[in-house]
Tab-separated table of C-alpha atoms in Angstrom:
chain	number	residue	atom	x	y	z
R	268	MET	CA	32.917	1.215	-16.498
R	269	PRO	CA	29.206	1.025	-17.437
R	270	ARG	CA	26.629	1.020	-14.674
R	271	THR	CA	24.908	-2.336	-15.079
R	272	HIS	CA	22.211	-2.623	-12.425
R	273	ILE	CA	19.309	-0.827	-10.727
R	274	LEU	CA	18.801	-0.833	-6.957
R	275	ALA	CA	15.194	-0.818	-5.740
R	276	LEU	CA	14.376	0.087	-2.147
R	277	ASP	CA	11.016	-1.394	-1.102
R	278	GLN	CA	10.021	0.026	2.267
R	279	GLY	CA	6.947	-1.870	3.501
R	280	THR	CA	4.713	-1.805	6.542
R	281	THR	CA	6.412	-4.620	8.438
R	282	SER	CA	9.793	-4.887	6.725
R	283	SER	CA	12.267	-3.147	4.461
R	284	ARG	CA	13.636	-4.844	1.342
R	285	ALA	CA	16.265	-4.055	-1.222
R	286	VAL	CA	16.479	-5.746	-4.623
R	287	VAL	CA	19.046	-5.417	-7.394
R	288	PHE	CA	17.829	-5.824	-10.989
R	289	ASP	CA	19.888	-6.402	-14.128
R	290	GLN	CA	19.348	-5.105	-17.666
R	291	GLU	CA	16.854	-7.913	-18.405
R	292	GLY	CA	14.685	-6.922	-15.446
R	293	ARG	CA	15.721	-9.963	-13.409
R	294	ALA	CA	16.171	-9.750	-9.643
R	295	VAL	CA	19.735	-10.913	-8.998
R	296	ALA	CA	19.960	-10.347	-5.237
R	297	SER	CA	17.755	-9.194	-2.389
R	298	SER	CA	17.587	-8.886	1.362
R	299	GLN	CA	14.848	-8.123	3.835
R	300	ARG	CA	14.659	-6.986	7.427
R	301	GLU	CA	11.635	-6.693	9.687
R	302	PHE	CA	11.352	-3.824	12.129
R	303	PRO	CA	9.202	-3.354	15.266
R	304	GLN	CA	5.515	-2.491	15.181
R	305	HIS	CA	4.172	-0.346	18.015
R	306	TYR	CA	0.558	-0.325	19.218
R	307	PRO	CA	0.436	2.252	22.047
R	308	ARG	CA	-3.384	2.170	22.229
R	309	PRO	CA	-6.170	0.163	20.603
R	310	GLY	CA	-6.447	1.261	16.975
R	311	TRP	CA	-3.105	3.093	17.051
R	312	VAL	CA	-0.144	1.886	14.943
R	313	GLU	CA	3.281	3.552	14.964
R	314	HIS	CA	6.804	3.044	13.611
R	315	ASP	CA	10.140	4.483	14.668
R	316	PRO	CA	11.337	6.613	11.696
R	317	LEU	CA	14.959	5.873	12.550
R	318	ALA	CA	14.227	2.132	12.590
R	319	ILE	CA	12.679	2.469	9.129
R	320	TRP	CA	15.810	4.212	7.839
R	321	ALA	CA	18.239	1.819	9.557
R	322	SER	CA	16.472	-1.283	8.268
R	323	GLN	CA	16.282	0.088	4.716
R	324	TRP	CA	19.896	1.229	4.622
R	325	SER	CA	21.189	-2.074	5.993
R	326	THR	CA	19.268	-4.085	3.384
R	327	ALA	CA	20.728	-1.923	0.614
R	328	ILE	CA	24.288	-2.577	1.823
R	329	GLU	CA	23.590	-6.290	2.292
R	330	THR	CA	22.030	-6.663	-1.154
R	331	LEU	CA	24.970	-5.030	-2.921
R	332	GLY	CA	27.250	-7.409	-1.050
R	333	LYS	CA	25.226	-10.444	-2.105
R	334	ALA	CA	25.310	-9.294	-5.729
R	335	ASP	CA	29.058	-8.552	-5.508
R	336	LEU	CA	28.402	-5.017	-6.722
R	337	LEU	CA	29.815	-1.618	-5.824
R	338	PRO	CA	27.914	1.682	-5.787
R	339	ALA	CA	29.706	2.474	-9.063
R	340	ASP	CA	27.844	-0.447	-10.675
R	341	ILE	CA	24.409	1.017	-9.868
R	342	ALA	CA	22.846	3.133	-12.616
R	343	ALA	CA	19.986	4.411	-10.470
R	344	ILE	CA	18.019	3.952	-7.267
R	345	GLY	CA	14.241	3.544	-7.192
R	346	ILE	CA	12.123	3.934	-4.067
R	347	THR	CA	8.729	2.429	-3.333
R	348	ASN	CA	7.018	2.681	0.007
R	349	GLN	CA	4.129	2.022	2.325
R	350	ARG	CA	1.792	4.888	1.527
R	351	GLU	CA	-0.042	7.400	3.751
R	352	THR	CA	2.245	6.699	6.718
R	353	THR	CA	3.044	10.132	8.099
R	354	LEU	CA	6.328	11.581	9.380
R	355	LEU	CA	7.216	15.057	10.606
R	356	TRP	CA	10.771	16.037	11.430
R	357	GLU	CA	12.809	19.131	12.233
R	358	ARG	CA	14.349	20.753	9.180
R	359	GLU	CA	17.592	21.699	10.944
R	360	THR	CA	18.303	18.625	13.059
R	361	GLY	CA	16.492	15.863	11.177
R	362	LYS	CA	14.924	14.740	14.451
R	363	PRO	CA	11.408	13.295	14.150
R	364	VAL	CA	8.976	15.150	16.386
R	365	TYR	CA	6.799	12.049	16.818
R	366	PRO	CA	6.817	8.398	15.713
R	367	ALA	CA	5.582	7.702	12.194
R	368	ILE	CA	1.795	7.289	12.269
R	369	VAL	CA	1.106	4.251	10.101
R	370	TRP	CA	-1.563	4.110	7.385
R	371	GLN	CA	-3.455	1.498	9.444
R	372	ASP	CA	-3.820	3.889	12.390
R	373	ARG	CA	-7.405	4.855	13.339
R	374	ARG	CA	-6.821	7.604	15.915
R	375	THR	CA	-8.334	10.352	13.743
R	376	ALA	CA	-11.656	8.565	13.138
R	377	ASP	CA	-13.634	11.008	15.273
R	378	PHE	CA	-12.000	14.001	13.600
R	379	CYS	CA	-12.880	12.589	10.188
R	380	ALA	CA	-16.463	12.109	11.362
R	381	SER	CA	-16.618	15.739	12.505
R	382	LEU	CA	-15.351	16.938	9.116
R	383	LYS	CA	-18.015	14.841	7.399
R	384	ALA	CA	-20.628	16.407	9.662
R	385	GLU	CA	-19.444	19.818	8.450
R	386	GLY	CA	-20.290	18.723	4.901
R	387	VAL	CA	-16.813	19.013	3.382
R	388	GLU	CA	-16.244	15.403	2.292
R	389	ASP	CA	-17.558	16.005	-1.242
R	390	LEU	CA	-15.036	18.826	-1.640
R	391	PHE	CA	-12.158	16.570	-0.610
R	392	THR	CA	-13.359	13.730	-2.827
R	393	ARG	CA	-13.844	15.973	-5.857
R	394	LYS	CA	-10.309	17.363	-5.603
R	395	THR	CA	-8.320	14.399	-4.282
R	396	GLY	CA	-10.313	11.331	-5.367
R	397	LEU	CA	-10.187	10.142	-1.749
R	398	ARG	CA	-12.567	9.967	1.205
R	399	LEU	CA	-12.370	11.525	4.633
R	400	ASP	CA	-10.890	8.525	6.397
R	401	PRO	CA	-8.126	8.106	9.009
R	402	TYR	CA	-6.275	6.023	6.389
R	403	PHE	CA	-4.845	9.085	4.639
R	404	SER	CA	-2.013	11.379	5.700
R	405	ALA	CA	-3.669	14.765	6.214
R	406	THR	CA	-5.571	14.099	9.442
R	407	LYS	CA	-2.483	12.373	10.844
R	408	ILE	CA	-0.478	15.567	10.165
R	409	ARG	CA	-3.177	17.590	11.892
R	410	TRP	CA	-3.130	15.252	14.905
R	411	ILE	CA	0.631	15.680	15.352
R	412	LEU	CA	0.398	19.469	15.043
R	413	ASP	CA	-2.405	19.515	17.622
R	414	HIS	CA	-0.938	17.038	20.128
R	415	VAL	CA	2.868	17.335	20.058
R	416	ASP	CA	4.095	20.303	22.067
R	417	GLY	CA	5.841	22.927	19.959
R	418	SER	CA	5.215	21.202	16.628
R	419	ARG	CA	2.677	23.704	15.299
R	420	LYS	CA	4.938	26.611	16.134
R	421	LEU	CA	7.837	24.926	14.335
R	422	ALA	CA	5.601	24.268	11.341
R	423	GLU	CA	4.424	27.864	11.145
R	424	GLN	CA	8.048	29.047	11.356
R	425	GLY	CA	8.989	26.808	8.402
R	426	LYS	CA	11.182	24.633	10.607
R	427	LEU	CA	9.215	21.396	10.188
R	428	MET	CA	9.120	18.980	7.249
R	429	PHE	CA	6.363	16.534	6.349
R	430	GLY	CA	6.855	13.454	4.300
R	431	THR	CA	5.481	10.061	3.540
R	432	VAL	CA	8.108	7.327	3.836
R	433	ASP	CA	9.498	7.911	0.334
R	434	THR	CA	10.237	11.543	1.210
R	435	TRP	CA	11.951	10.527	4.451
R	436	LEU	CA	14.179	8.004	2.640
R	437	LEU	CA	14.958	10.425	-0.194
R	438	TRP	CA	15.901	13.143	2.280
R	439	ARG	CA	18.222	10.789	4.144
R	440	LEU	CA	19.734	9.226	0.992
R	441	SER	CA	20.434	12.625	-0.545
R	442	GLY	CA	22.414	13.778	2.473
R	443	ARG	CA	19.439	15.762	3.812
R	444	THR	CA	19.322	17.974	0.725
R	445	VAL	CA	16.183	16.925	-1.220
R	446	HIS	CA	12.686	17.382	0.218
R	447	ALA	CA	10.431	15.943	-2.486
R	448	THR	CA	7.868	13.279	-3.312
R	449	ASP	CA	6.223	11.983	-6.465
R	450	ALA	CA	2.678	12.465	-7.736
R	451	THR	CA	1.482	9.027	-6.588
R	452	ASN	CA	2.431	9.561	-2.961
R	453	ALA	CA	1.149	13.130	-3.024
R	454	SER	CA	-2.194	11.823	-4.277
R	455	ARG	CA	-2.600	9.787	-1.061
R	456	THR	CA	-2.378	12.669	1.394
R	457	LEU	CA	-5.881	14.259	1.071
R	458	LEU	CA	-4.076	17.512	0.285
R	459	TYR	CA	-3.250	17.152	-3.430
R	460	ASP	CA	-5.587	18.134	-6.264
R	461	ILE	CA	-5.111	15.216	-8.669
R	462	HIS	CA	-6.713	17.150	-11.541
R	463	ARG	CA	-4.608	20.339	-11.282
R	464	GLY	CA	-1.509	18.519	-10.105
R	465	ASP	CA	-0.745	20.719	-7.099
R	466	TRP	CA	-1.167	20.997	-3.347
R	467	ASP	CA	-4.553	22.579	-2.625
R	468	ASP	CA	-4.658	25.721	-0.489
R	469	GLU	CA	-8.372	25.387	0.305
R	470	LEU	CA	-7.911	21.903	1.768
R	471	LEU	CA	-4.800	23.020	3.651
R	472	GLU	CA	-6.788	25.875	5.185
R	473	ILE	CA	-9.629	23.586	6.303
R	474	LEU	CA	-7.150	21.275	8.023
R	475	GLU	CA	-4.943	24.110	9.343
R	476	ILE	CA	-1.775	22.681	7.816
R	477	PRO	CA	0.969	25.133	6.730
R	478	ARG	CA	1.978	24.698	3.084
R	479	SER	CA	5.639	25.285	4.021
R	480	ILE	CA	5.998	21.786	5.503
R	481	LEU	CA	5.042	20.023	2.247
R	482	PRO	CA	7.585	18.494	-0.160
R	483	GLU	CA	7.984	19.400	-3.828
R	484	VAL	CA	5.979	17.059	-6.098
R	485	LYS	CA	7.819	15.570	-9.088
R	486	ASP	CA	7.196	12.988	-11.810
R	487	SER	CA	7.354	9.341	-10.743
R	488	SER	CA	10.228	8.753	-13.186
R	489	GLY	CA	13.019	11.297	-13.434
R	490	ILE	CA	15.931	12.648	-11.420
R	491	PHE	CA	15.042	13.562	-7.822
R	492	GLY	CA	18.618	13.939	-6.651
R	493	GLU	CA	21.732	11.894	-5.945
R	494	SER	CA	22.755	9.655	-3.099
R	495	SER	CA	25.866	10.491	-1.115
R	496	GLU	CA	27.666	7.957	-3.359
R	497	GLY	CA	26.662	9.882	-6.477
R	498	ILE	CA	23.949	7.448	-7.646
R	499	PRO	CA	20.916	9.101	-9.293
R	500	ILE	CA	17.657	8.615	-7.393
R	501	SER	CA	15.352	8.574	-10.394
R	502	GLY	CA	12.153	6.694	-9.610
R	503	ILE	CA	9.600	6.969	-6.792
R	504	ALA	CA	6.096	5.564	-6.475
R	505	GLY	CA	3.848	4.386	-3.681
R	506	ASP	CA	3.898	0.628	-3.361
R	507	GLN	CA	0.597	-0.099	-5.114
R	508	HIS	CA	1.342	2.209	-8.034
R	509	ALA	CA	4.780	0.621	-8.378
R	510	ALA	CA	3.176	-2.824	-8.411
R	511	LEU	CA	0.739	-1.755	-11.146
R	512	PHE	CA	3.722	-0.538	-13.174
R	513	GLY	CA	5.797	-3.612	-12.361
R	514	GLN	CA	2.964	-5.886	-13.526
R	515	GLY	CA	2.977	-4.153	-16.891
R	516	CYS	CA	-0.571	-2.824	-16.533
R	517	PHE	CA	0.186	0.020	-18.913
R	518	SER	CA	-3.169	0.070	-20.761
R	519	SER	CA	-6.591	1.252	-19.646
R	520	GLY	CA	-8.640	-1.596	-18.163
R	521	MET	CA	-5.698	-3.694	-16.942
R	522	ALA	CA	-5.863	-4.574	-13.238
R	523	LYS	CA	-3.660	-6.035	-10.527
R	524	ASN	CA	-4.096	-6.998	-6.896
R	525	THR	CA	-1.254	-6.950	-4.384
R	526	TYR	CA	-1.541	-9.344	-1.448
R	527	GLY	CA	0.660	-7.857	1.227
R	528	THR	CA	-0.063	-6.611	4.741
R	529	GLY	CA	-3.226	-5.237	3.165
R	530	CYS	CA	-4.696	-5.960	-0.257
R	531	PHE	CA	-4.772	-3.291	-2.909
R	532	MET	CA	-6.478	-3.641	-6.253
R	533	LEU	CA	-5.828	-1.057	-8.958
R	534	MET	CA	-7.272	-0.716	-12.443
R	535	ASN	CA	-5.569	1.567	-14.949
R	536	THR	CA	-8.087	4.068	-16.355
R	537	GLY	CA	-5.627	5.936	-18.588
R	538	SER	CA	-5.900	9.697	-18.891
R	539	GLU	CA	-9.394	9.716	-17.334
R	540	ALA	CA	-9.846	10.158	-13.598
R	541	VAL	CA	-12.975	8.013	-13.127
R	542	ALA	CA	-15.136	9.171	-10.211
R	543	SER	CA	-16.268	6.099	-8.285
R	544	GLN	CA	-19.933	5.494	-7.562
R	545	ASN	CA	-19.147	2.386	-5.500
R	546	ASN	CA	-16.931	3.669	-2.704
R	547	LEU	CA	-13.610	3.134	-4.445
R	548	LEU	CA	-10.842	5.710	-4.677
R	549	THR	CA	-9.637	7.646	-7.702
R	550	THR	CA	-5.884	7.981	-7.605
R	551	ILE	CA	-2.875	8.832	-9.746
R	552	ALA	CA	-1.366	5.705	-11.288
R	553	TRP	CA	1.872	7.538	-12.182
R	554	ARG	CA	3.131	10.727	-13.782
R	555	ILE	CA	5.842	10.352	-16.415
R	556	GLY	CA	7.093	13.094	-18.706
R	557	GLY	CA	4.533	15.455	-17.212
R	558	LYS	CA	1.675	13.173	-18.335
R	559	THR	CA	-0.632	11.888	-15.596
R	560	GLU	CA	-2.396	8.537	-15.800
R	561	TYR	CA	-5.059	7.524	-13.299
R	562	ALA	CA	-6.405	4.405	-11.612
R	563	LEU	CA	-9.367	3.182	-9.618
R	564	GLU	CA	-8.301	1.631	-6.334
R	565	GLY	CA	-9.854	-0.502	-3.668
R	566	SER	CA	-8.034	-0.932	-0.368
R	567	VAL	CA	-8.297	-3.803	2.120
R	568	PHE	CA	-6.631	-2.853	5.397
R	569	VAL	CA	-5.900	-6.369	6.673
R	570	GLY	CA	-4.922	-8.911	4.040
R	571	GLY	CA	-1.809	-10.994	4.661
R	572	ALA	CA	-1.593	-9.398	8.115
R	573	VAL	CA	-4.366	-11.783	9.212
R	574	VAL	CA	-1.832	-14.617	8.896
R	575	GLN	CA	0.647	-12.636	11.006
R	576	TRP	CA	-2.124	-12.273	13.583
R	577	LEU	CA	-2.642	-16.035	13.686
R	578	ARG	CA	1.118	-16.434	14.125
R	579	ASP	CA	2.018	-13.639	16.546
R	580	GLU	CA	-1.096	-12.976	18.603
R	581	LEU	CA	-3.036	-16.257	18.674
R	582	GLN	CA	0.134	-18.351	18.178
R	583	LEU	CA	-1.835	-20.970	16.242
R	584	ILE	CA	0.983	-21.309	13.709
R	585	ARG	CA	4.717	-20.740	13.567
R	586	THR	CA	5.026	-19.647	9.922
R	587	ALA	CA	2.880	-18.481	7.009
R	588	GLU	CA	3.761	-21.741	5.240
R	589	GLU	CA	2.273	-23.688	8.148
R	590	CYS	CA	-0.951	-21.700	7.802
R	591	ASN	CA	-1.236	-22.691	4.156
R	592	ALA	CA	-0.427	-26.342	4.894
R	593	LEU	CA	-2.990	-26.549	7.707
R	594	ALA	CA	-5.658	-24.860	5.579
R	595	ALA	CA	-5.146	-27.506	2.920
R	596	THR	CA	-5.937	-30.331	5.383
R	597	VAL	CA	-9.641	-29.409	5.485
R	598	PRO	CA	-11.985	-29.299	2.469
R	599	ASP	CA	-13.485	-25.957	3.525
R	600	SER	CA	-13.693	-23.605	6.491
R	601	GLY	CA	-16.483	-25.611	8.129
R	602	GLY	CA	-18.828	-22.635	7.968
R	603	LEU	CA	-16.362	-20.343	9.755
R	604	TYR	CA	-16.053	-16.752	8.530
R	605	LEU	CA	-13.215	-14.608	9.865
R	606	VAL	CA	-13.634	-10.856	9.311
R	607	PRO	CA	-10.204	-9.292	10.012
R	608	ALA	CA	-11.449	-5.746	10.622
R	609	PHE	CA	-8.792	-5.189	13.287
R	610	THR	CA	-8.310	-1.567	12.232
R	611	GLY	CA	-11.722	-1.018	10.668
R	612	LEU	CA	-12.887	-1.804	7.145
R	613	GLY	CA	-11.604	-0.162	3.959
R	614	ALA	CA	-13.309	-0.158	0.562
R	615	PRO	CA	-16.132	-0.466	-0.161
R	616	HIS	CA	-17.392	-0.180	3.449
R	617	TRP	CA	-15.191	2.577	4.932
R	618	ASP	CA	-16.109	1.825	8.519
R	619	PRO	CA	-13.324	2.817	10.942
R	620	TYR	CA	-15.469	1.532	13.828
R	621	ALA	CA	-15.716	-2.064	12.557
R	622	ARG	CA	-13.678	-4.635	14.468
R	623	GLY	CA	-12.462	-8.159	13.844
R	624	ALA	CA	-14.884	-11.012	14.400
R	625	ALA	CA	-15.308	-14.742	13.787
R	626	PHE	CA	-18.716	-16.199	12.985
R	627	GLY	CA	-20.012	-19.713	12.500
R	628	MET	CA	-17.845	-21.507	15.037
R	629	THR	CA	-18.987	-24.918	16.223
R	630	ARG	CA	-17.580	-27.482	18.631
R	631	GLY	CA	-15.732	-29.008	15.689
R	632	THR	CA	-13.994	-25.790	14.617
R	633	ASN	CA	-10.222	-26.232	14.854
R	634	ARG	CA	-7.089	-24.299	13.952
R	635	ALA	CA	-7.078	-25.693	10.405
R	636	HIS	CA	-10.492	-24.104	9.883
R	637	PHE	CA	-9.157	-20.821	11.273
R	638	CYS	CA	-6.230	-20.961	8.838
R	639	ARG	CA	-8.530	-21.645	5.911
R	640	ALA	CA	-11.003	-18.947	6.954
R	641	ALA	CA	-8.124	-16.476	7.286
R	642	LEU	CA	-6.921	-17.148	3.732
R	643	GLU	CA	-10.485	-17.059	2.391
R	644	SER	CA	-11.088	-13.696	4.096
R	645	ILE	CA	-8.327	-12.215	1.946
R	646	ALA	CA	-10.032	-13.462	-1.221
R	647	PHE	CA	-13.531	-12.397	-0.116
R	648	GLN	CA	-12.391	-8.836	0.544
R	649	SER	CA	-10.572	-8.666	-2.799
R	650	ALA	CA	-13.589	-9.983	-4.700
R	651	GLU	CA	-15.684	-7.147	-3.254
R	652	LEU	CA	-13.216	-4.657	-4.716
R	653	ALA	CA	-13.290	-6.281	-8.155
R	654	GLU	CA	-17.086	-6.160	-8.269
R	655	CYS	CA	-17.094	-2.421	-7.489
R	656	MET	CA	-14.339	-1.758	-10.029
R	657	VAL	CA	-16.268	-3.379	-12.851
R	658	LYS	CA	-19.382	-1.348	-11.987
R	659	ASP	CA	-17.436	1.928	-11.909
R	660	SER	CA	-15.358	1.453	-15.039
R	661	GLY	CA	-17.920	-0.370	-17.158
R	662	ILE	CA	-15.071	-2.696	-18.199
R	663	PRO	CA	-15.533	-6.450	-17.552
R	664	LEU	CA	-12.661	-8.013	-15.637
R	665	LYS	CA	-10.923	-10.334	-18.111
R	666	GLU	CA	-8.093	-11.432	-15.834
R	667	LEU	CA	-6.408	-10.398	-12.597
R	668	ARG	CA	-2.638	-10.052	-12.305
R	669	VAL	CA	-1.455	-10.703	-8.769
R	670	ASP	CA	1.661	-10.134	-6.691
R	671	GLY	CA	2.841	-9.919	-3.099
R	672	GLY	CA	3.954	-12.501	-0.595
R	673	ALA	CA	0.559	-14.187	-0.060
R	674	VAL	CA	0.205	-15.182	-3.730
R	675	ARG	CA	2.597	-18.041	-3.058
R	676	SER	CA	-0.443	-19.814	-1.587
R	677	ASP	CA	-1.974	-21.899	-4.386
R	678	LEU	CA	-5.017	-22.462	-2.191
R	679	LEU	CA	-5.646	-18.725	-1.856
R	680	MET	CA	-5.103	-18.041	-5.553
R	681	GLN	CA	-7.451	-20.861	-6.609
R	682	PHE	CA	-10.150	-19.662	-4.223
R	683	GLN	CA	-9.702	-16.137	-5.619
R	684	ALA	CA	-10.173	-17.371	-9.195
R	685	ASP	CA	-13.283	-19.305	-8.141
R	686	LEU	CA	-14.760	-16.212	-6.466
R	687	LEU	CA	-14.011	-13.873	-9.381
R	688	GLY	CA	-14.878	-16.285	-12.168
R	689	VAL	CA	-11.799	-15.155	-14.158
R	690	ASN	CA	-8.223	-16.343	-14.511
R	691	VAL	CA	-5.772	-15.219	-11.843
R	692	ILE	CA	-2.263	-14.764	-13.254
R	693	ARG	CA	0.752	-15.132	-10.991
R	694	PRO	CA	4.103	-13.914	-12.367
R	695	LYS	CA	7.409	-15.678	-11.865
R	696	ASP	CA	8.601	-12.690	-9.862
R	697	VAL	CA	5.850	-12.032	-7.316
R	698	GLU	CA	7.662	-8.972	-5.952
R	699	SER	CA	6.279	-6.624	-8.590
R	700	THR	CA	6.469	-3.645	-6.230
R	701	ALA	CA	10.269	-3.577	-6.234
R	702	ALA	CA	10.298	-4.254	-9.971
R	703	GLY	CA	8.041	-1.244	-10.576
R	704	ALA	CA	10.359	1.021	-8.584
R	705	ALA	CA	13.327	-0.291	-10.554
R	706	TYR	CA	11.538	0.201	-13.886
R	707	LEU	CA	10.622	3.793	-13.051
R	708	ALA	CA	14.184	4.531	-11.949
R	709	GLY	CA	15.661	2.865	-15.027
R	710	LEU	CA	13.410	4.836	-17.371
R	711	GLY	CA	14.417	7.992	-15.540
R	712	VAL	CA	18.076	7.575	-16.556
R	713	GLY	CA	17.597	5.826	-19.914
R	714	PHE	CA	18.616	2.398	-18.596
R	715	TRP	CA	15.539	1.048	-20.427
R	716	GLU	CA	14.048	2.678	-23.506
R	717	GLY	CA	10.323	2.482	-22.771
R	718	LYS	CA	7.271	0.551	-21.627
R	719	GLU	CA	7.396	-1.835	-24.595
R	720	GLU	CA	10.779	-3.120	-23.481
R	721	LEU	CA	9.568	-3.439	-19.882
R	722	ALA	CA	6.437	-5.366	-20.908
R	723	ARG	CA	8.670	-8.130	-22.296
R	724	HIS	CA	10.079	-8.684	-18.814
R	725	HIS	CA	6.703	-9.908	-17.466
R	726	GLU	CA	6.880	-13.713	-17.195
R	727	ILE	CA	3.989	-15.893	-16.000
R	728	ASP	CA	4.504	-18.579	-13.372
R	729	ARG	CA	0.965	-20.000	-13.290
R	730	GLU	CA	-2.617	-19.214	-14.248
R	731	PHE	CA	-5.434	-20.263	-11.915
R	732	HIS	CA	-8.695	-21.034	-13.701
R	733	PRO	CA	-12.157	-20.960	-12.066
R	734	SER	CA	-13.190	-24.506	-11.204
R	735	ARG	CA	-16.145	-24.382	-8.779
R	736	PRO	CA	-19.828	-23.842	-9.682
R	737	ARG	CA	-20.951	-20.222	-9.630
R	738	GLN	CA	-23.944	-21.033	-7.423
R	739	GLU	CA	-21.680	-22.549	-4.775
R	740	MET	CA	-19.477	-19.445	-4.717
R	741	GLU	CA	-22.489	-17.116	-4.499
R	742	GLN	CA	-23.675	-18.958	-1.394
R	743	LEU	CA	-20.271	-18.505	0.216
R	744	GLU	CA	-20.268	-14.818	-0.714
R	745	ALA	CA	-23.708	-14.387	0.862
R	746	GLY	CA	-22.339	-15.801	4.122
R	747	TRP	CA	-19.392	-13.435	3.943
R	748	ARG	CA	-21.668	-10.416	3.505
R	749	ARG	CA	-23.701	-11.447	6.569
R	750	ALA	CA	-20.521	-11.727	8.633
R	751	VAL	CA	-19.236	-8.327	7.504
R	752	GLU	CA	-22.511	-6.621	8.403
R	753	ARG	CA	-22.288	-8.018	11.929
R	754	ALA	CA	-18.711	-6.766	12.353
R	755	LYS	CA	-19.570	-3.187	11.359
R	756	ALA	CA	-19.927	-0.236	13.771
R	757	TRP	CA	-18.687	-2.294	16.722
R	758	GLU	CA	-16.887	0.611	18.364
R	759	SER	CA	-19.644	3.181	17.826
């Protein structure tokens, strides 16, 4: 019997999802499961690696059941994942030596500052396209080796394995036989030379990380191994790279923004690795057939997570839908600016010592204003990224393709279009991340012939056109910049 579907595993920061796609690129079934977030100290964020695996595996089983499919019906598995999150486990037992340190975690801020003081940041940036920031994996690895008893000795003896979440899932899916990652995830570690396409011994030496713990780096599309059921695992990409691929941004100059826990804007720059002059990152978009394509990226640490904060911590709302409905009951935020720098600020500020703040409150400020200001904060942060991207690339932004859970908010998407002054295009399937993983996996086994076929799968749900005067939006942006400046360097 022919294998008729692709299974995409989408392991995110707050939940794991599985989606089954058919030959036409349509999602035919999906399931999702949240898992616990742990905050042992201010600025620290951790996950249980076994909870990540259990939640992802259970969604895969559930999704196949919903689709009435058997493993024999699945042509390939694709994996996409929260990036930079760092896991170390014992090679022999598979036991994690410490909880997964999440990409949002800020515990290595002081170490990053000390490395900058030593004058090595330019070296890291030149080789990796990244900055010395706690966001990335390398300083998290170093922290575990320095603070978990016995871990450095295990690492030096070759008995420890490092992986981002994709590597952990691949290792488990393959029956603990394949220790590998793809070029996109490798490019987010601060240890991978994106120009040579290899782990860098000089950077490893500076950070005192043994090369033996690192996974093999492969193309984003191609056979990594097989699951215990004999299904090829043939596509892997970090979530933002998968979303860029899933949105069909195959040509230089095309851009997308994903509105998830954080916000991540990527612009395809083709075969050129553009060095940013505006505090963006240069990263690998994907590597297929041995050919590397690059992207400029801007990262917002707290995007949709600000709505979770309103729900879980302040308890102002019960659901994300309620936030959107309340925000729509007021014409504007009433002068309120909410800067959600709960774990510092990402691009273009790169301030790990910034903290969340609300400015402009009056006696009349109510929870509807907080909801609106929260949604607007997502758009303000994204607009900053777009401005830097245009300056770096020299390419005017003609449109912005969007995806992620928060794009279901018409209010947010319209405000984003008004801020950018260009059309914002929302696809019918807003879960482009899973689609990208499926596309990469399908290409890896010949399920689809090429990018041209995949581009035909991209269907538009709605375009949001700018509707407010430019002068009005510039005044709002000026207020946002004032608020951000006041939130900076709070912890220092």
